[in-house]
mmCIF file of C-alpha atoms in Angstrom:
data_model
loop_
_atom_site.group_PDB
_atom_site.id
_atom_site.type_symbol
_atom_site.label_atom_id
_atom_site.label_comp_id
_atom_site.label_asym_id
_atom_site.label_seq_id
_atom_site.Cartn_x
_atom_site.Cartn_y
_atom_site.Cartn_z
ATOM 1 C CA MET A 263 -0.048 -0.008 -0.004
ATOM 2 C CA ALA A 264 1.375 3.362 -0.974
ATOM 3 C CA VAL A 265 2.189 5.836 1.681
ATOM 4 C CA ASN A 266 0.274 9.012 1.144
ATOM 5 C CA PRO A 267 1.910 12.411 1.707
ATOM 6 C CA PHE A 268 0.400 15.044 3.916
ATOM 7 C CA ASN A 269 -1.780 17.474 1.967
ATOM 8 C CA LEU A 270 0.195 20.455 3.334
ATOM 9 C CA ALA A 271 2.461 22.889 1.663
ATOM 10 C CA ASP A 272 6.197 22.559 2.514
ATOM 11 C CA GLY A 273 6.721 23.722 6.053
ATOM 12 C CA GLN A 274 2.996 24.232 6.727
ATOM 13 C CA ARG A 275 1.855 22.892 10.050
ATOM 14 C CA ALA A 276 -1.290 20.882 10.377
ATOM 15 C CA GLU A 277 -3.963 22.601 12.370
ATOM 16 C CA ARG A 278 -5.025 20.459 15.385
ATOM 17 C CA LYS A 279 -8.661 20.400 14.099
ATOM 18 C CA LEU A 280 -7.443 18.237 11.263
ATOM 19 C CA LEU A 281 -7.040 15.312 13.643
ATOM 20 C CA ILE A 282 -10.468 14.249 14.443
ATOM 21 C CA THR A 283 -11.857 11.546 16.837
ATOM 22 C CA VAL A 284 -15.376 10.429 16.378
ATOM 23 C CA ALA A 285 -17.426 8.174 18.701
ATOM 24 C CA GLU A 286 -20.247 6.070 17.155
ATOM 25 C CA TRP A 287 -22.661 3.768 18.888
ATOM 26 C CA LYS A 288 -25.734 1.826 17.932
ATOM 27 C CA GLU A 289 -29.101 2.026 19.835
ATOM 28 C CA THR A 290 -32.377 0.190 19.231
ATOM 29 C CA VAL A 291 -35.152 2.625 18.581
ATOM 30 C CA GLY A 292 -38.464 0.800 18.211
ATOM 31 C CA THR A 293 -37.652 -1.927 15.829
ATOM 32 C CA SER A 294 -34.848 -0.244 13.999
ATOM 33 C CA ILE A 295 -31.256 0.317 14.961
ATOM 34 C CA GLN A 296 -30.031 3.841 14.938
ATOM 35 C CA VAL A 297 -26.432 4.801 14.651
ATOM 36 C CA THR A 298 -25.323 7.990 16.427
ATOM 37 C CA ARG A 299 -22.083 9.829 16.156
ATOM 38 C CA GLU A 300 -20.413 12.539 17.950
ATOM 39 C CA ILE A 301 -17.256 14.485 17.064
ATOM 40 C CA LEU A 302 -15.205 14.665 20.220
ATOM 41 C CA GLY A 303 -13.207 17.850 21.261
ATOM 42 C CA THR A 304 -15.795 20.675 21.812
ATOM 43 C CA ARG A 305 -14.415 22.836 24.476
ATOM 44 C CA THR A 306 -11.315 20.711 24.738
ATOM 45 C CA GLU A 307 -8.047 22.708 24.502
ATOM 46 C CA ASP A 308 -5.533 19.835 24.377
ATOM 47 C CA SER A 309 -5.943 16.193 23.731
ATOM 48 C CA SER A 310 -3.615 13.659 22.267
ATOM 49 C CA ILE A 311 -3.666 10.001 21.446
ATOM 50 C CA ASP A 312 -1.184 8.203 23.791
ATOM 51 C CA TYR A 313 -0.009 4.972 22.164
ATOM 52 C CA ASN A 314 1.526 3.489 25.305
ATOM 53 C CA VAL A 315 3.984 1.466 23.468
ATOM 54 C CA ASP A 316 5.353 -1.392 25.576
ATOM 55 C CA ILE A 317 9.185 -1.600 24.653
ATOM 56 C CA GLU A 318 11.579 -4.113 25.960
ATOM 57 C CA THR A 319 15.250 -3.681 25.362
ATOM 58 C CA THR A 320 17.983 -6.307 25.902
ATOM 59 C CA THR A 321 21.703 -5.914 25.463
ATOM 60 C CA ASP A 322 23.890 -8.878 24.373
ATOM 61 C CA ILE A 323 27.364 -9.412 25.886
ATOM 62 C CA ARG A 324 28.907 -7.570 22.950
ATOM 63 C CA GLY A 325 26.975 -4.397 23.984
ATOM 64 C CA ASN A 326 24.528 -4.424 21.155
ATOM 65 C CA ASN A 327 20.953 -3.454 21.974
ATOM 66 C CA TYR A 328 17.872 -5.187 20.710
ATOM 67 C CA THR A 329 14.531 -3.540 21.174
ATOM 68 C CA ASP A 330 11.288 -5.381 20.862
ATOM 69 C CA VAL A 331 8.024 -3.463 20.590
ATOM 70 C CA ASN A 332 5.601 -5.818 22.262
ATOM 71 C CA LYS A 333 2.314 -3.979 22.061
ATOM 72 C CA SER A 334 0.629 -0.630 21.862
ATOM 73 C CA GLN A 335 -2.390 0.244 23.754
ATOM 74 C CA PRO A 336 -3.679 3.571 22.458
ATOM 75 C CA GLN A 337 -5.879 5.799 24.542
ATOM 76 C CA GLN A 338 -7.004 9.407 24.274
ATOM 77 C CA GLU A 339 -8.015 11.425 27.275
ATOM 78 C CA PHE A 340 -10.428 14.331 27.131
ATOM 79 C CA GLY A 341 -9.677 16.059 30.453
ATOM 80 C CA THR A 342 -12.362 18.624 29.567
ATOM 81 C CA TYR A 343 -15.532 16.991 28.439
ATOM 82 C CA LEU A 344 -18.245 19.524 29.550
ATOM 83 C CA VAL A 345 -21.850 18.686 30.176
ATOM 84 C CA LEU A 346 -23.135 20.642 27.155
ATOM 85 C CA GLY A 347 -26.469 21.337 25.579
ATOM 86 C CA GLY A 348 -26.739 19.503 22.353
ATOM 87 C CA SER A 349 -24.332 16.716 23.120
ATOM 88 C CA LYS A 350 -25.208 13.195 22.228
ATOM 89 C CA LEU A 351 -22.395 11.128 23.805
ATOM 90 C CA GLY A 352 -22.734 12.984 27.189
ATOM 91 C CA PRO A 353 -26.252 11.840 27.804
ATOM 92 C CA LYS A 354 -25.409 8.393 26.547
ATOM 93 C CA LEU A 355 -22.509 8.033 29.042
ATOM 94 C CA ASN A 356 -24.596 9.616 31.921
ATOM 95 C CA ASP A 357 -27.207 7.008 31.307
ATOM 96 C CA ILE A 358 -24.736 4.260 31.568
ATOM 97 C CA ARG A 359 -23.297 5.886 34.642
ATOM 98 C CA LYS A 360 -26.685 6.016 36.376
ATOM 99 C CA ARG A 361 -27.440 2.331 35.517
ATOM 100 C CA ASN A 362 -23.829 1.330 36.247
ATOM 101 C CA ALA A 363 -24.079 -0.723 33.062
ATOM 102 C CA LEU A 364 -20.283 -0.854 32.827
ATOM 103 C CA SER A 365 -20.218 -3.538 29.994
ATOM 104 C CA GLU A 366 -21.955 -1.005 27.760
ATOM 105 C CA LEU A 367 -18.932 1.187 27.957
ATOM 106 C CA SER A 368 -17.100 -1.209 25.628
ATOM 107 C CA GLN A 369 -19.439 -0.967 22.783
ATOM 108 C CA PHE A 370 -18.218 2.030 20.985
ATOM 109 C CA THR A 371 -16.771 2.309 17.397
ATOM 110 C CA ILE A 372 -14.173 5.073 17.230
ATOM 111 C CA TYR A 373 -12.962 6.701 14.094
ATOM 112 C CA VAL A 374 -9.702 8.608 13.965
ATOM 113 C CA ILE A 375 -9.704 10.807 10.926
ATOM 114 C CA THR A 376 -6.371 12.331 9.690
ATOM 115 C CA ALA A 377 -7.825 15.114 7.532
ATOM 116 C CA TYR A 378 -4.189 16.220 6.730
ATOM 117 C CA ILE A 379 -3.927 13.207 4.418
ATOM 118 C CA GLY A 380 -6.183 12.957 1.468
ATOM 119 C CA ASN A 381 -8.708 15.389 -0.090
ATOM 120 C CA ALA A 382 -12.349 15.913 -0.715
ATOM 121 C CA THR A 383 -12.433 14.073 -3.966
ATOM 122 C CA ASP A 384 -10.614 10.857 -2.983
ATOM 123 C CA GLY A 385 -11.535 11.014 0.739
ATOM 124 C CA TYR A 386 -9.504 11.617 3.930
ATOM 125 C CA GLU A 387 -7.465 8.912 5.589
ATOM 126 C CA ALA A 388 -9.099 7.397 8.579
ATOM 127 C CA GLU A 389 -9.102 4.448 10.960
ATOM 128 C CA ARG A 390 -11.921 2.537 12.437
ATOM 129 C CA HIS A 391 -11.629 0.793 15.748
ATOM 130 C CA THR A 392 -14.608 -1.248 16.876
ATOM 131 C CA LYS A 393 -15.416 -2.441 20.423
ATOM 132 C CA CYS A 394 -13.670 0.460 22.000
ATOM 133 C CA THR A 395 -14.176 1.433 25.603
ATOM 134 C CA ILE A 396 -15.028 4.974 26.793
ATOM 135 C CA SER A 397 -14.733 5.501 30.519
ATOM 136 C CA TYR A 398 -15.866 8.407 32.456
ATOM 137 C CA GLU A 399 -13.368 9.693 35.091
ATOM 138 C CA SER A 400 -15.335 12.036 37.301
ATOM 139 C CA LEU A 401 -18.329 14.373 37.307
ATOM 140 C CA GLY A 402 -18.287 17.776 38.732
ATOM 141 C CA GLY A 403 -15.770 20.752 38.572
ATOM 142 C CA ASP A 404 -15.995 24.479 39.493
ATOM 143 C CA THR A 405 -17.827 26.874 37.176
ATOM 144 C CA ASN A 406 -19.259 24.285 34.848
ATOM 145 C CA VAL A 407 -20.063 20.586 35.136
ATOM 146 C CA ASN A 408 -17.248 18.540 33.641
ATOM 147 C CA PHE A 409 -17.521 14.891 32.822
ATOM 148 C CA PRO A 410 -13.977 13.914 31.654
ATOM 149 C CA ILE A 411 -13.665 10.783 29.653
ATOM 150 C CA THR A 412 -10.875 8.551 28.319
ATOM 151 C CA ILE A 413 -11.084 6.502 25.173
ATOM 152 C CA TYR A 414 -9.428 3.224 24.892
ATOM 153 C CA LEU A 415 -8.744 2.299 21.237
ATOM 154 C CA SER A 416 -9.199 -1.548 20.494
ATOM 155 C CA ASN A 417 -6.732 -1.817 17.603
ATOM 156 C CA MET A 418 -9.429 -4.010 16.112
ATOM 157 C CA ASP A 419 -12.058 -3.780 13.356
ATOM 158 C CA ASP A 420 -14.312 -6.777 13.463
ATOM 159 C CA THR A 421 -16.708 -5.372 10.979
ATOM 160 C CA THR A 422 -15.303 -7.731 8.273
ATOM 161 C CA THR A 423 -13.501 -11.018 8.909
ATOM 162 C CA ALA A 424 -10.775 -9.814 6.748
ATOM 163 C CA THR A 425 -9.941 -6.741 8.944
ATOM 164 C CA ALA A 426 -10.588 -8.670 12.124
ATOM 165 C CA ALA A 427 -7.992 -11.367 11.166
ATOM 166 C CA LEU A 428 -5.397 -8.604 10.648
ATOM 167 C CA GLY A 429 -5.604 -7.575 14.317
ATOM 168 C CA HIS A 430 -5.439 -3.918 13.701
ATOM 169 C CA ALA A 431 -7.815 -1.036 13.087
ATOM 170 C CA GLY A 432 -9.786 -0.779 9.832
ATOM 171 C CA ILE A 433 -7.923 1.438 7.577
ATOM 172 C CA GLY A 434 -9.850 3.479 4.937
ATOM 173 C CA THR A 435 -11.215 6.901 4.068
ATOM 174 C CA VAL A 436 -14.061 9.020 4.860
ATOM 175 C CA ASP A 437 -15.847 10.788 1.982
ATOM 176 C CA LYS A 438 -16.379 14.067 3.788
ATOM 177 C CA LEU A 439 -15.690 15.999 6.925
ATOM 178 C CA ALA A 440 -19.104 15.945 8.476
ATOM 179 C CA GLU A 441 -20.949 13.878 10.914
ATOM 180 C CA ASP A 442 -22.788 11.932 8.237
ATOM 181 C CA PHE A 443 -19.532 10.653 6.564
ATOM 182 C CA THR A 444 -19.300 7.313 4.984
ATOM 183 C CA PHE A 445 -16.190 5.202 5.909
ATOM 184 C CA THR A 446 -14.873 2.931 3.152
ATOM 185 C CA LEU A 447 -12.301 0.270 3.959
ATOM 186 C CA ASP A 448 -9.200 0.170 1.796
ATOM 187 C CA VAL A 449 -9.186 -2.923 -0.389
ATOM 188 C CA MET B 9 -25.389 40.061 11.557
ATOM 189 C CA ASP B 10 -22.878 42.686 12.319
ATOM 190 C CA LYS B 11 -22.084 42.651 16.027
ATOM 191 C CA ASN B 12 -22.339 46.260 16.619
ATOM 192 C CA GLU B 13 -25.820 46.221 15.172
ATOM 193 C CA ALA B 14 -26.676 43.082 17.067
ATOM 194 C CA VAL B 15 -25.656 44.849 20.327
ATOM 195 C CA ILE B 16 -27.585 48.035 19.518
ATOM 196 C CA GLN B 17 -30.720 46.001 18.863
ATOM 197 C CA TYR B 18 -30.188 44.100 22.084
ATOM 198 C CA LEU B 19 -29.589 47.383 24.171
ATOM 199 C CA LEU B 20 -32.842 48.854 22.811
ATOM 200 C CA GLN B 21 -34.740 46.264 24.818
ATOM 201 C CA CYS B 22 -33.451 47.957 27.998
ATOM 202 C CA SER B 23 -36.039 50.528 29.207
ATOM 203 C CA GLN B 24 -33.310 52.881 30.504
ATOM 204 C CA ILE B 25 -31.933 53.034 27.053
ATOM 205 C CA GLN B 26 -35.319 52.977 25.112
ATOM 206 C CA ASP B 27 -36.384 56.123 26.799
ATOM 207 C CA ASN B 28 -33.415 58.128 25.648
ATOM 208 C CA PRO B 29 -31.479 58.614 22.424
ATOM 209 C CA LEU B 30 -28.720 56.176 21.789
ATOM 210 C CA PHE B 31 -25.895 57.091 19.497
ATOM 211 C CA PHE B 32 -23.088 55.168 17.992
ATOM 212 C CA ASN B 33 -19.497 56.528 18.469
ATOM 213 C CA PHE B 34 -20.439 60.144 18.098
ATOM 214 C CA LEU B 35 -23.083 62.255 19.848
ATOM 215 C CA ASP B 36 -24.017 65.597 20.987
ATOM 216 C CA ALA B 37 -23.383 65.473 24.689
ATOM 217 C CA LYS B 38 -26.440 66.587 26.603
ATOM 218 C CA ASP B 39 -28.584 65.394 29.331
ATOM 219 C CA ASP B 40 -29.947 61.757 28.996
ATOM 220 C CA ASN B 41 -28.012 61.156 25.800
ATOM 221 C CA LYS B 42 -26.368 57.701 25.596
ATOM 222 C CA GLN B 43 -23.404 56.809 23.448
ATOM 223 C CA PHE B 44 -22.569 53.293 22.585
ATOM 224 C CA ILE B 45 -18.942 52.874 21.759
ATOM 225 C CA THR B 46 -16.579 49.981 21.067
ATOM 226 C CA VAL B 47 -13.485 50.161 22.961
ATOM 227 C CA ALA B 48 -11.509 46.833 22.976
ATOM 228 C CA ASN B 49 -13.801 45.618 20.208
ATOM 229 C CA ASP B 50 -13.695 42.100 19.046
ATOM 230 C CA LYS B 51 -10.695 40.031 19.919
ATOM 231 C CA ARG B 52 -9.643 36.465 20.066
ATOM 232 C CA LEU B 53 -8.778 35.028 23.495
ATOM 233 C CA ASN B 54 -6.015 32.636 23.867
ATOM 234 C CA LYS B 55 -8.356 29.760 23.856
ATOM 235 C CA THR B 56 -8.463 27.549 20.773
ATOM 236 C CA TYR B 57 -10.174 24.306 20.971
ATOM 237 C CA ILE B 58 -9.138 21.174 19.145
ATOM 238 C CA ASP B 59 -12.243 21.168 17.056
ATOM 239 C CA GLY B 60 -11.255 24.563 15.540
ATOM 240 C CA SER B 61 -13.589 26.723 17.482
ATOM 241 C CA VAL B 62 -12.235 29.782 19.242
ATOM 242 C CA LEU B 63 -13.358 31.645 22.429
ATOM 243 C CA ARG B 64 -13.701 35.436 21.500
ATOM 244 C CA ARG B 65 -14.461 38.480 23.533
ATOM 245 C CA TYR B 66 -16.421 41.421 22.322
ATOM 246 C CA THR B 67 -16.082 44.508 24.534
ATOM 247 C CA PHE B 68 -17.889 47.808 24.371
ATOM 248 C CA THR B 69 -18.737 50.724 26.529
ATOM 249 C CA ILE B 70 -21.984 52.637 27.067
ATOM 250 C CA VAL B 71 -21.452 56.218 28.029
ATOM 251 C CA ASP B 72 -24.411 58.053 29.772
ATOM 252 C CA PHE B 73 -24.580 61.805 30.081
ATOM 253 C CA ARG B 74 -26.612 63.137 32.949
ATOM 254 C CA SER B 75 -27.191 66.656 34.272
ATOM 255 C CA VAL B 76 -26.066 67.271 37.738
ATOM 256 C CA THR B 77 -27.034 69.547 40.531
ATOM 257 C CA TYR B 78 -25.075 71.051 43.316
ATOM 258 C CA GLN B 79 -27.807 70.728 45.911
ATOM 259 C CA ALA B 80 -27.098 68.907 49.125
ATOM 260 C CA MET B 81 -29.044 65.646 50.026
ATOM 261 C CA VAL B 82 -32.382 66.562 51.572
ATOM 262 C CA LYS B 83 -34.058 64.056 53.885
ATOM 263 C CA THR B 84 -37.491 65.484 53.447
ATOM 264 C CA ALA B 85 -39.771 63.116 51.497
ATOM 265 C CA GLY B 86 -40.769 64.480 48.209
ATOM 266 C CA TYR B 87 -37.565 66.202 47.534
ATOM 267 C CA PRO B 88 -35.355 63.681 45.722
ATOM 268 C CA ASN B 89 -31.822 64.565 44.984
ATOM 269 C CA GLU B 90 -31.249 64.665 41.328
ATOM 270 C CA ASN B 91 -27.704 63.248 41.328
ATOM 271 C CA PHE B 92 -28.892 60.284 43.305
ATOM 272 C CA GLU B 93 -31.849 59.662 41.054
ATOM 273 C CA GLU B 94 -29.800 59.877 38.050
ATOM 274 C CA PHE B 95 -27.162 57.513 39.333
ATOM 275 C CA LEU B 96 -29.886 54.978 40.268
ATOM 276 C CA ASP B 97 -31.209 55.198 36.679
ATOM 277 C CA VAL B 98 -27.851 54.557 35.194
ATOM 278 C CA GLN B 99 -27.388 51.643 37.647
ATOM 279 C CA GLY B 100 -30.541 50.202 36.116
ATOM 280 C CA ILE B 101 -28.464 49.532 32.988
ATOM 281 C CA VAL B 102 -25.995 47.496 34.944
ATOM 282 C CA ASP B 103 -28.706 45.571 36.682
ATOM 283 C CA TRP B 104 -30.569 45.000 33.443
ATOM 284 C CA ILE B 105 -27.389 43.391 31.864
ATOM 285 C CA GLU B 106 -27.031 41.145 34.829
ATOM 286 C CA GLU B 107 -30.715 40.120 34.678
ATOM 287 C CA GLN B 108 -30.412 39.306 30.933
ATOM 288 C CA ASN B 109 -27.308 37.131 31.586
ATOM 289 C CA ASP B 110 -29.183 35.244 34.363
ATOM 290 C CA ASN B 111 -32.019 34.699 31.731
ATOM 291 C CA ARG B 112 -29.632 33.719 29.081
ATOM 292 C CA ASN B 113 -30.962 36.601 26.808
ATOM 293 C CA TYR B 114 -28.105 37.476 24.537
ATOM 294 C CA PRO B 115 -27.534 39.562 21.484
ATOM 295 C CA ASN B 116 -27.985 37.640 18.197
ATOM 296 C CA PHE B 117 -24.398 37.198 16.848
ATOM 297 C CA GLY B 118 -25.623 34.782 14.184
ATOM 298 C CA THR B 119 -25.320 30.962 13.878
ATOM 299 C CA ASP B 120 -21.591 30.780 14.039
ATOM 300 C CA CYS B 121 -21.450 32.268 17.502
ATOM 301 C CA ILE B 122 -22.555 30.817 20.789
ATOM 302 C CA ILE B 123 -22.670 33.474 23.497
ATOM 303 C CA GLU B 124 -21.541 32.261 26.806
ATOM 304 C CA GLU B 125 -21.810 35.253 29.041
ATOM 305 C CA ILE B 126 -22.517 39.001 29.035
ATOM 306 C CA ARG B 127 -21.398 40.984 31.952
ATOM 307 C CA THR B 128 -20.383 44.421 33.119
ATOM 308 C CA LEU B 129 -16.775 44.990 34.234
ATOM 309 C CA THR B 130 -17.992 46.953 37.275
ATOM 310 C CA ASP B 131 -20.978 46.420 39.477
ATOM 311 C CA ASN B 132 -21.807 50.121 39.376
ATOM 312 C CA PRO B 133 -21.360 52.867 36.686
ATOM 313 C CA VAL B 134 -18.091 54.696 36.637
ATOM 314 C CA LEU B 135 -18.280 58.388 37.017
ATOM 315 C CA ASN B 136 -15.578 59.579 34.577
ATOM 316 C CA GLY B 137 -16.147 63.318 35.328
ATOM 317 C CA VAL B 138 -18.304 66.488 35.292
ATOM 318 C CA ASP B 139 -18.182 69.153 32.634
ATOM 319 C CA SER B 140 -19.111 72.288 34.624
ATOM 320 C CA ASN B 141 -18.415 74.605 31.659
ATOM 321 C CA ILE B 142 -21.849 73.961 30.150
ATOM 322 C CA THR B 143 -25.400 74.642 31.407
ATOM 323 C CA PRO B 144 -26.614 72.353 33.051
ATOM 324 C CA PRO B 145 -23.317 70.828 34.070
ATOM 325 C CA LEU B 146 -22.974 67.261 32.769
ATOM 326 C CA ALA B 147 -21.805 64.192 34.429
ATOM 327 C CA LYS B 148 -20.312 61.342 32.374
ATOM 328 C CA TYR B 149 -20.982 57.943 33.382
ATOM 329 C CA SER B 150 -19.696 54.806 31.591
ATOM 330 C CA ILE B 151 -20.334 51.187 31.854
ATOM 331 C CA SER B 152 -17.954 48.697 30.119
ATOM 332 C CA ILE B 153 -19.519 45.420 29.102
ATOM 333 C CA GLN B 154 -17.951 42.251 27.732
ATOM 334 C CA ILE B 155 -19.436 39.404 25.795
ATOM 335 C CA ASP B 156 -17.678 36.072 25.768
ATOM 336 C CA TYR B 157 -18.617 33.901 22.872
ATOM 337 C CA LEU B 158 -17.517 30.829 20.991
ATOM 338 C CA ASP B 159 -16.821 31.322 17.390
ATOM 339 C CA ILE B 160 -17.489 28.105 15.565
ATOM 340 C CA SER B 161 -17.105 29.403 11.982
ATOM 341 C CA LYS B 162 -13.677 27.704 11.733
ATOM 342 C CA LYS B 163 -14.851 24.476 13.011
ATOM 343 C CA LEU B 164 -14.155 21.724 10.561
ATOM 344 C CA PHE B 165 -16.862 19.369 11.541
ATOM 345 C CA HIS B 166 -20.352 20.589 11.918
#
């Protein structure tokens, strides 16, 4: 698979808003299943995906180092996740919190969209992680009610057996930068 | 909508302002005339969010001219002191702003702006000075007001 360049001019920095995290979940409404999405990051000033790479380094008797990367457990913390009017994920998590239905916290699909790769015609590069966990950390604050959350990415896309067998996120593109995007897996 | 126009429309809901002429930037200073001026204007605060939205602050000042009297306070009922009465009237604008904020009644800055708060910088009008060279002498009161709002026009995802 070709490595796609950044869609930026030489020396141009990517604005933070070009790295987008989207939470998606399914709910049964009547007899139909409704898919809901929320773009995360409203009123968040700083948030990064931490990959938590587990590294093991050994040194042989000649002094050479050998480094193994055993695993990566990516997570993203939203230290500011305010209780906001119009939010969809907030009420969903609050409902789970009230019912203490902890297993439901691991039923989210997360898209990580890198809008600094790709374009409106061919789509923007994105990853899809299924069965991700979103945990709420606390509820309260000072002036406004804060409900900080942490997202634990699964490194897994069980949407198709092909991607599930690979043991990593589904890699593909989204057709547009809007909440009703369509994700297409790379073939 | 232009923010200055939005604020003027908003201020005209206030009874203390409705009853007297309101000017923008320039006026003929006389009793009961009010001037709406922009001071710090509209600026970006150092808060940019990861979704591309930005917290901004719009600041303006209302200047209110009131005639003054050099009569001492009289305790007798029915003889109100003009200076005291005028001050209370100007104070009414400050109270009105606070009330609107409590009721979340804000100026209409358009769909790309979400207003968070409107508040006066002081709890009372500031007396900037008195011009005694004219008749009647005029006191100049000012009230600085700031509006914090979220500008979502640069947000990538809507």
